[in-house]
mmCIF file of C-alpha atoms and ligand atoms in Angstrom:
data_model
loop_
_atom_site.group_PDB
_atom_site.id
_atom_site.type_symbol
_atom_site.label_atom_id
_atom_site.label_comp_id
_atom_site.label_asym_id
_atom_site.label_seq_id
_atom_site.Cartn_x
_atom_site.Cartn_y
_atom_site.Cartn_z
ATOM 1 C CA MET M 15 -21.514 -7.882 31.535
ATOM 2 C CA SER M 16 -20.465 -7.406 27.952
ATOM 3 C CA ALA M 17 -17.980 -9.793 26.314
ATOM 4 C CA LEU M 18 -16.009 -6.818 25.213
ATOM 5 C CA SER M 19 -16.338 -3.179 26.193
ATOM 6 C CA ALA M 20 -14.631 0.067 25.420
ATOM 7 C CA GLU M 21 -15.338 2.955 27.712
ATOM 8 C CA GLY M 22 -13.875 6.322 26.786
ATOM 9 C CA LEU M 23 -11.075 4.304 25.120
ATOM 10 C CA THR M 24 -8.194 6.426 23.901
ATOM 11 C CA ALA M 25 -4.999 4.977 22.577
ATOM 12 C CA ARG M 26 -2.026 6.986 21.435
ATOM 13 C CA TYR M 27 1.286 5.787 20.008
ATOM 14 C CA PRO M 28 4.504 7.396 21.197
ATOM 15 C CA GLY M 29 5.065 10.610 19.212
ATOM 16 C CA GLN M 30 1.363 10.851 18.060
ATOM 17 C CA PRO M 31 -0.058 14.266 18.735
ATOM 18 C CA THR M 32 -2.340 14.509 21.798
ATOM 19 C CA ALA M 33 -5.032 16.007 19.602
ATOM 20 C CA SER M 34 -5.145 13.042 17.198
ATOM 21 C CA PRO M 35 -4.710 9.719 18.938
ATOM 22 C CA ALA M 36 -5.192 6.440 17.060
ATOM 23 C CA LEU M 37 -8.359 5.875 19.093
ATOM 24 C CA ALA M 38 -10.307 8.733 20.646
ATOM 25 C CA ASP M 39 -12.921 8.316 23.344
ATOM 26 C CA VAL M 40 -14.381 5.104 21.816
ATOM 27 C CA CYS M 41 -17.442 3.716 23.566
ATOM 28 C CA LEU M 42 -18.569 0.326 22.334
ATOM 29 C CA HIS M 43 -20.031 -2.825 23.831
ATOM 30 C CA VAL M 44 -20.041 -6.177 22.174
ATOM 31 C CA GLU M 45 -22.263 -8.819 23.713
ATOM 32 C CA SER M 46 -21.526 -12.508 23.882
ATOM 33 C CA ARG M 47 -21.665 -14.158 20.485
ATOM 34 C CA GLU M 48 -22.171 -10.953 18.542
ATOM 35 C CA ARG M 49 -19.898 -10.506 15.575
ATOM 36 C CA LEU M 50 -18.854 -6.906 15.087
ATOM 37 C CA LEU M 51 -17.583 -5.787 11.740
ATOM 38 C CA LEU M 52 -15.167 -2.850 12.219
ATOM 39 C CA LEU M 53 -14.955 -0.700 9.107
ATOM 40 C CA GLY M 54 -13.212 2.549 8.214
ATOM 41 C CA PRO M 55 -10.531 3.909 5.860
ATOM 42 C CA ASN M 56 -6.825 3.276 6.233
ATOM 43 C CA GLY M 57 -5.455 4.776 9.400
ATOM 44 C CA ALA M 58 -8.886 4.969 11.061
ATOM 45 C CA GLY M 59 -7.753 2.982 14.102
ATOM 46 C CA LYS M 60 -9.027 -0.513 13.326
ATOM 47 C CA SER M 61 -5.773 -2.375 13.914
ATOM 48 C CA THR M 62 -5.148 -0.308 17.005
ATOM 49 C CA PHE M 63 -8.562 -1.389 18.391
ATOM 50 C CA ILE M 64 -7.555 -5.037 17.772
ATOM 51 C CA ARG M 65 -4.102 -4.477 19.326
ATOM 52 C CA VAL M 66 -5.581 -2.929 22.511
ATOM 53 C CA PHE M 67 -8.117 -5.725 22.939
ATOM 54 C CA SER M 68 -5.367 -8.340 22.257
ATOM 55 C CA GLY M 69 -3.651 -6.888 25.317
ATOM 56 C CA LEU M 70 -0.636 -5.811 23.263
ATOM 57 C CA MET M 71 -1.176 -2.070 23.748
ATOM 58 C CA ARG M 72 -2.345 -0.157 26.794
ATOM 59 C CA PRO M 73 -5.114 2.373 26.592
ATOM 60 C CA THR M 74 -3.841 5.925 27.140
ATOM 61 C CA GLN M 75 -7.209 6.755 28.754
ATOM 62 C CA GLY M 76 -10.409 4.893 29.421
ATOM 63 C CA GLU M 77 -10.997 1.157 29.532
ATOM 64 C CA ALA M 78 -10.762 -1.871 27.263
ATOM 65 C CA LEU M 79 -12.377 -4.756 29.044
ATOM 66 C CA VAL M 80 -12.774 -8.413 28.050
ATOM 67 C CA ALA M 81 -15.409 -10.118 30.158
ATOM 68 C CA GLY M 82 -15.065 -7.335 32.714
ATOM 69 C CA GLN M 83 -11.283 -7.569 32.969
ATOM 70 C CA PRO M 84 -8.636 -5.240 31.522
ATOM 71 C CA ALA M 85 -7.691 -6.694 28.095
ATOM 72 C CA ARG M 86 -4.003 -7.117 28.936
ATOM 73 C CA ILE M 87 -4.854 -9.560 31.779
ATOM 74 C CA ALA M 88 -7.567 -11.322 29.810
ATOM 75 C CA ARG M 89 -5.362 -12.614 27.013
ATOM 76 C CA GLY M 90 -6.323 -16.217 27.829
ATOM 77 C CA SER M 91 -9.874 -15.390 26.679
ATOM 78 C CA VAL M 92 -8.786 -13.907 23.384
ATOM 79 C CA GLY M 93 -7.626 -15.472 20.083
ATOM 80 C CA VAL M 94 -6.080 -13.359 17.373
ATOM 81 C CA VAL M 95 -5.688 -13.843 13.618
ATOM 82 C CA SER M 96 -3.896 -11.018 11.807
ATOM 83 C CA HIS M 97 -1.257 -10.730 9.106
ATOM 84 C CA ALA M 98 1.480 -12.419 11.149
ATOM 85 C CA THR M 99 1.448 -16.188 11.496
ATOM 86 C CA TYR M 100 3.212 -16.291 14.926
ATOM 87 C CA LEU M 101 4.650 -19.701 14.030
ATOM 88 C CA TYR M 102 8.205 -21.095 14.313
ATOM 89 C CA ASP M 103 9.412 -22.422 11.010
ATOM 90 C CA GLU M 104 11.886 -24.899 12.376
ATOM 91 C CA LEU M 105 9.345 -26.617 14.650
ATOM 92 C CA THR M 106 6.702 -29.088 13.467
ATOM 93 C CA VAL M 107 3.031 -28.154 13.390
ATOM 94 C CA LEU M 108 2.389 -30.161 16.514
ATOM 95 C CA GLU M 109 5.451 -28.727 18.272
ATOM 96 C CA ASN M 110 4.239 -25.193 17.498
ATOM 97 C CA LEU M 111 0.762 -25.906 18.882
ATOM 98 C CA ARG M 112 2.190 -27.622 21.986
ATOM 99 C CA LEU M 113 4.331 -24.636 22.645
ATOM 100 C CA TYR M 114 1.361 -22.298 22.588
ATOM 101 C CA ALA M 115 -0.708 -24.749 24.556
ATOM 102 C CA GLU M 116 1.878 -24.649 27.365
ATOM 103 C CA LEU M 117 1.955 -20.896 27.209
ATOM 104 C CA TYR M 118 -1.797 -20.777 27.709
ATOM 105 C CA GLY M 119 -1.946 -23.694 30.157
ATOM 106 C CA VAL M 120 -4.176 -25.781 27.896
ATOM 107 C CA PRO M 121 -5.063 -29.043 29.592
ATOM 108 C CA ARG M 122 -4.258 -32.129 27.467
ATOM 109 C CA PRO M 123 -2.499 -30.167 24.739
ATOM 110 C CA GLU M 124 -1.843 -32.963 22.299
ATOM 111 C CA PRO M 125 -5.412 -34.268 21.794
ATOM 112 C CA ARG M 126 -6.613 -30.602 21.656
ATOM 113 C CA ALA M 127 -4.022 -29.763 18.993
ATOM 114 C CA LEU M 128 -4.852 -32.856 16.939
ATOM 115 C CA ASP M 129 -8.539 -32.083 17.150
ATOM 116 C CA LEU M 130 -7.978 -28.613 15.891
ATOM 117 C CA LEU M 131 -5.820 -29.777 13.045
ATOM 118 C CA GLY M 132 -8.755 -31.985 11.998
ATOM 119 C CA GLN M 133 -11.080 -28.924 12.258
ATOM 120 C CA VAL M 134 -8.834 -26.849 9.932
ATOM 121 C CA GLY M 135 -8.407 -29.764 7.523
ATOM 122 C CA ILE M 136 -4.747 -30.686 7.970
ATOM 123 C CA PRO M 137 -4.626 -33.655 10.451
ATOM 124 C CA HIS M 138 -2.030 -35.347 8.223
ATOM 125 C CA LEU M 139 0.493 -32.512 8.627
ATOM 126 C CA ALA M 140 1.016 -32.706 12.381
ATOM 127 C CA ASP M 141 4.646 -33.848 12.084
ATOM 128 C CA MET M 142 5.674 -31.594 9.222
ATOM 129 C CA GLN M 143 8.065 -28.715 9.833
ATOM 130 C CA VAL M 144 6.110 -25.475 9.534
ATOM 131 C CA GLY M 145 8.737 -23.937 7.210
ATOM 132 C CA ARG M 146 8.088 -26.685 4.669
ATOM 133 C CA LEU M 147 4.364 -26.116 4.454
ATOM 134 C CA SER M 148 2.633 -24.100 1.764
ATOM 135 C CA ARG M 149 1.417 -20.581 2.774
ATOM 136 C CA GLY M 150 -2.196 -21.755 2.827
ATOM 137 C CA GLN M 151 -1.292 -24.693 5.083
ATOM 138 C CA GLN M 152 0.591 -22.415 7.413
ATOM 139 C CA GLN M 153 -2.431 -20.173 7.606
ATOM 140 C CA ARG M 154 -4.539 -23.091 8.711
ATOM 141 C CA VAL M 155 -2.055 -23.743 11.519
ATOM 142 C CA THR M 156 -2.401 -20.080 12.458
ATOM 143 C CA ILE M 157 -6.175 -20.486 12.768
ATOM 144 C CA ALA M 158 -5.674 -23.614 14.913
ATOM 145 C CA ARG M 159 -3.227 -21.720 17.072
ATOM 146 C CA ALA M 160 -5.750 -18.916 17.657
ATOM 147 C CA LEU M 161 -8.463 -21.427 18.751
ATOM 148 C CA LEU M 162 -6.178 -23.698 20.810
ATOM 149 C CA HIS M 163 -6.950 -22.239 24.255
ATOM 150 C CA GLU M 164 -10.717 -22.055 23.591
ATOM 151 C CA PRO M 165 -10.969 -18.312 23.652
ATOM 152 C CA GLU M 166 -14.465 -16.761 23.955
ATOM 153 C CA VAL M 167 -13.396 -13.765 21.853
ATOM 154 C CA LEU M 168 -11.806 -13.842 18.414
ATOM 155 C CA LEU M 169 -10.127 -10.743 17.034
ATOM 156 C CA LEU M 170 -9.524 -10.829 13.294
ATOM 157 C CA ASP M 171 -7.572 -8.062 11.706
ATOM 158 C CA GLU M 172 -7.963 -8.227 7.909
ATOM 159 C CA PRO M 173 -7.725 -12.010 8.016
ATOM 160 C CA GLU M 174 -8.276 -12.284 4.252
ATOM 161 C CA THR M 175 -4.913 -10.617 3.569
ATOM 162 C CA GLY M 176 -3.080 -13.468 5.337
ATOM 163 C CA LEU M 177 -5.416 -16.242 4.257
ATOM 164 C CA ASP M 178 -5.849 -17.946 0.952
ATOM 165 C CA GLN M 179 -9.366 -18.707 -0.287
ATOM 166 C CA ALA M 180 -9.575 -22.224 1.234
ATOM 167 C CA ALA M 181 -8.118 -21.163 4.571
ATOM 168 C CA PHE M 182 -10.548 -18.212 4.735
ATOM 169 C CA GLY M 183 -13.347 -20.670 4.077
ATOM 170 C CA VAL M 184 -12.158 -22.683 7.096
ATOM 171 C CA LEU M 185 -12.264 -19.498 9.208
ATOM 172 C CA GLU M 186 -15.702 -18.542 7.907
ATOM 173 C CA ASN M 187 -17.059 -21.987 8.993
ATOM 174 C CA VAL M 188 -15.565 -21.535 12.421
ATOM 175 C CA LEU M 189 -17.241 -18.126 12.715
ATOM 176 C CA TRP M 190 -20.611 -19.348 11.433
ATOM 177 C CA GLY M 191 -20.500 -22.050 14.142
ATOM 178 C CA GLY M 192 -21.665 -19.068 16.253
ATOM 179 C CA GLN M 193 -19.855 -19.947 19.521
ATOM 180 C CA TYR M 194 -17.453 -16.922 19.447
ATOM 181 C CA THR M 195 -17.731 -13.293 20.129
ATOM 182 C CA VAL M 196 -15.923 -11.716 17.178
ATOM 183 C CA VAL M 197 -14.444 -8.399 16.132
ATOM 184 C CA LEU M 198 -13.462 -8.430 12.446
ATOM 185 C CA THR M 199 -11.834 -5.779 10.322
ATOM 186 C CA THR M 200 -11.815 -6.258 6.608
ATOM 187 C CA HIS M 201 -11.229 -4.625 3.297
ATOM 188 C CA ASN M 202 -13.751 -6.892 1.712
ATOM 189 C CA LEU M 203 -17.101 -5.408 2.687
ATOM 190 C CA ALA M 204 -19.196 -8.058 0.931
ATOM 191 C CA ARG M 205 -17.418 -10.789 2.821
ATOM 192 C CA GLY M 206 -17.542 -8.874 6.080
ATOM 193 C CA LEU M 207 -21.301 -8.431 5.786
ATOM 194 C CA ARG M 208 -21.756 -12.150 5.397
ATOM 195 C CA LEU M 209 -19.871 -12.693 8.655
ATOM 196 C CA GLY M 210 -20.878 -9.815 10.854
ATOM 197 C CA THR M 211 -24.056 -9.408 12.924
ATOM 198 C CA ARG M 212 -23.412 -5.648 13.380
ATOM 199 C CA ALA M 213 -21.015 -2.957 12.212
ATOM 200 C CA ALA M 214 -19.248 0.078 13.464
ATOM 201 C CA VAL M 215 -17.368 2.582 11.286
ATOM 202 C CA LEU M 216 -14.270 4.269 12.572
ATOM 203 C CA ALA M 217 -12.703 7.498 11.207
ATOM 204 C CA HIS M 218 -9.782 9.266 12.721
ATOM 205 C CA GLY M 219 -10.007 7.068 15.817
ATOM 206 C CA ARG M 220 -13.708 7.801 16.472
ATOM 207 C CA ILE M 221 -16.850 5.832 15.900
ATOM 208 C CA VAL M 222 -18.831 7.768 13.276
ATOM 209 C CA HIS M 223 -21.544 5.251 12.485
ATOM 210 C CA GLU M 224 -23.100 2.148 13.969
ATOM 211 C CA ARG M 225 -25.458 -0.462 12.465
ATOM 212 C CA ARG M 226 -27.037 -2.944 14.821
ATOM 213 C CA ASP M 227 -28.899 -5.009 12.307
ATOM 214 C CA LEU M 228 -26.831 -6.056 9.333
ATOM 215 C CA SER M 229 -28.504 -7.269 6.153
ATOM 216 C CA ASP M 230 -27.601 -7.119 2.484
ATOM 217 C CA GLY M 231 -29.587 -3.909 2.219
ATOM 218 C CA HIS M 232 -26.931 -2.081 4.124
ATOM 219 C CA ALA M 233 -24.016 -3.030 1.932
ATOM 220 C CA ASP M 234 -24.322 -0.003 -0.386
ATOM 221 C CA GLU M 235 -24.907 2.452 2.440
ATOM 222 C CA LEU M 236 -21.860 1.236 4.341
ATOM 223 C CA ALA M 237 -19.686 1.086 1.211
ATOM 224 C CA HIS M 238 -20.538 4.620 0.292
ATOM 225 C CA LEU M 239 -19.852 5.870 3.803
ATOM 226 C CA VAL M 240 -16.423 4.202 3.904
ATOM 227 C CA GLU M 241 -15.607 5.512 0.466
ATOM 228 C CA ASP M 242 -16.594 9.036 1.409
ATOM 229 C CA LEU M 243 -14.467 8.830 4.593
ATOM 230 C CA ALA M 244 -11.480 7.573 2.587
ATOM 231 C CA ARG M 245 -11.784 10.540 0.269
ATOM 232 C CA GLY M 246 -11.662 12.762 3.362
HETATM 233 N N1 ADP O 2 3.255 1.669 15.431
HETATM 234 C C1 ADP O 2 2.727 2.851 15.242
HETATM 235 N N2 ADP O 2 3.381 3.963 15.625
HETATM 236 C C2 ADP O 2 2.848 5.193 15.406
HETATM 237 N N3 ADP O 2 1.678 5.439 14.856
HETATM 238 C C3 ADP O 2 0.988 4.384 14.442
HETATM 239 C C4 ADP O 2 1.489 3.033 14.607
HETATM 240 N N4 ADP O 2 0.506 2.162 14.116
HETATM 241 C C5 ADP O 2 -0.462 2.943 13.656
HETATM 242 N N5 ADP O 2 -0.222 4.238 13.870
HETATM 243 C C6 ADP O 2 -1.118 5.399 13.518
HETATM 244 O O1 ADP O 2 -2.287 5.222 14.252
HETATM 245 C C7 ADP O 2 -3.429 5.557 13.397
HETATM 246 C C8 ADP O 2 -4.327 4.355 13.318
HETATM 247 O O2 ADP O 2 -3.702 3.314 12.690
HETATM 248 P P1 ADP O 2 -4.275 1.810 12.509
HETATM 249 O O3 ADP O 2 -4.933 1.435 13.770
HETATM 250 O O4 ADP O 2 -3.228 0.974 11.949
HETATM 251 O O5 ADP O 2 -5.416 2.090 11.391
HETATM 252 P P2 ADP O 2 -6.210 1.062 10.436
HETATM 253 O O6 ADP O 2 -5.916 -0.320 10.938
HETATM 254 O O7 ADP O 2 -7.634 1.463 10.543
HETATM 255 O O8 ADP O 2 -5.640 1.289 9.060
HETATM 256 C C9 ADP O 2 -2.897 5.971 12.098
HETATM 257 O O9 ADP O 2 -2.773 7.403 12.113
HETATM 258 C C10 ADP O 2 -1.524 5.361 12.003
HETATM 259 O O10 ADP O 2 -0.622 6.086 11.282
HETATM 260 MG MG1 MG O 3 -5.129 -1.995 9.927
#
């Protein structure tokens, strides 16, 4: 069973024409511990793919499965990092993490939260109000939040836009640890290639290109393809 699989996956927003849904008949399987780099120009459907597999949007047709279960009921297996921080400013770092731990039914939430704060390099900020942290520090809390419930799958939608350099480095180290199945969208192809083990290119909601063996040699080829698609 694949960690993540799309079968004939079509997703359309209300009001979107039937002929041009955000995702159209996507078939894709990501095996355990693979890291898929999802590329494509603006509007290609990358964020929609992440949204569907986060369980936040239902497929219009076809299936989006996480470990064999429909994505919307497999949310406990998925961690998400996107532009939003999903944190409560008035609560402390630890209170935020405890809240999410409860939501996900994490056993022994406090030691788990403290362990993660160590991993993301801010163990000393546990009792600080989130609203008083710097942006970079908040981003580290966001990463900790995404990992709290020990998800098997990480979905990262342009994480570099929400993360400063240091926080992105923390995330890179987490990914290089190799224990997660990852889908990553990014504007920064060079960075993406360092992190991904394979790539798929979306255009107008369809997969138009796949690369199963990523190496530096493919950077130019993929960059040109995405540029051409962006030009239309
Ligand atoms: N909330 C929304 N309502 C209606 N259409 C949307 C919404 N979000 C995205 N779309 C449309 O769906 C398509 C795919 O968008 P998106 O998945 O955000 O692309 P990407 O992340 O690759 O830039 C685009 O045509 C976009 O305009
Ligand atoms: Mg997007």
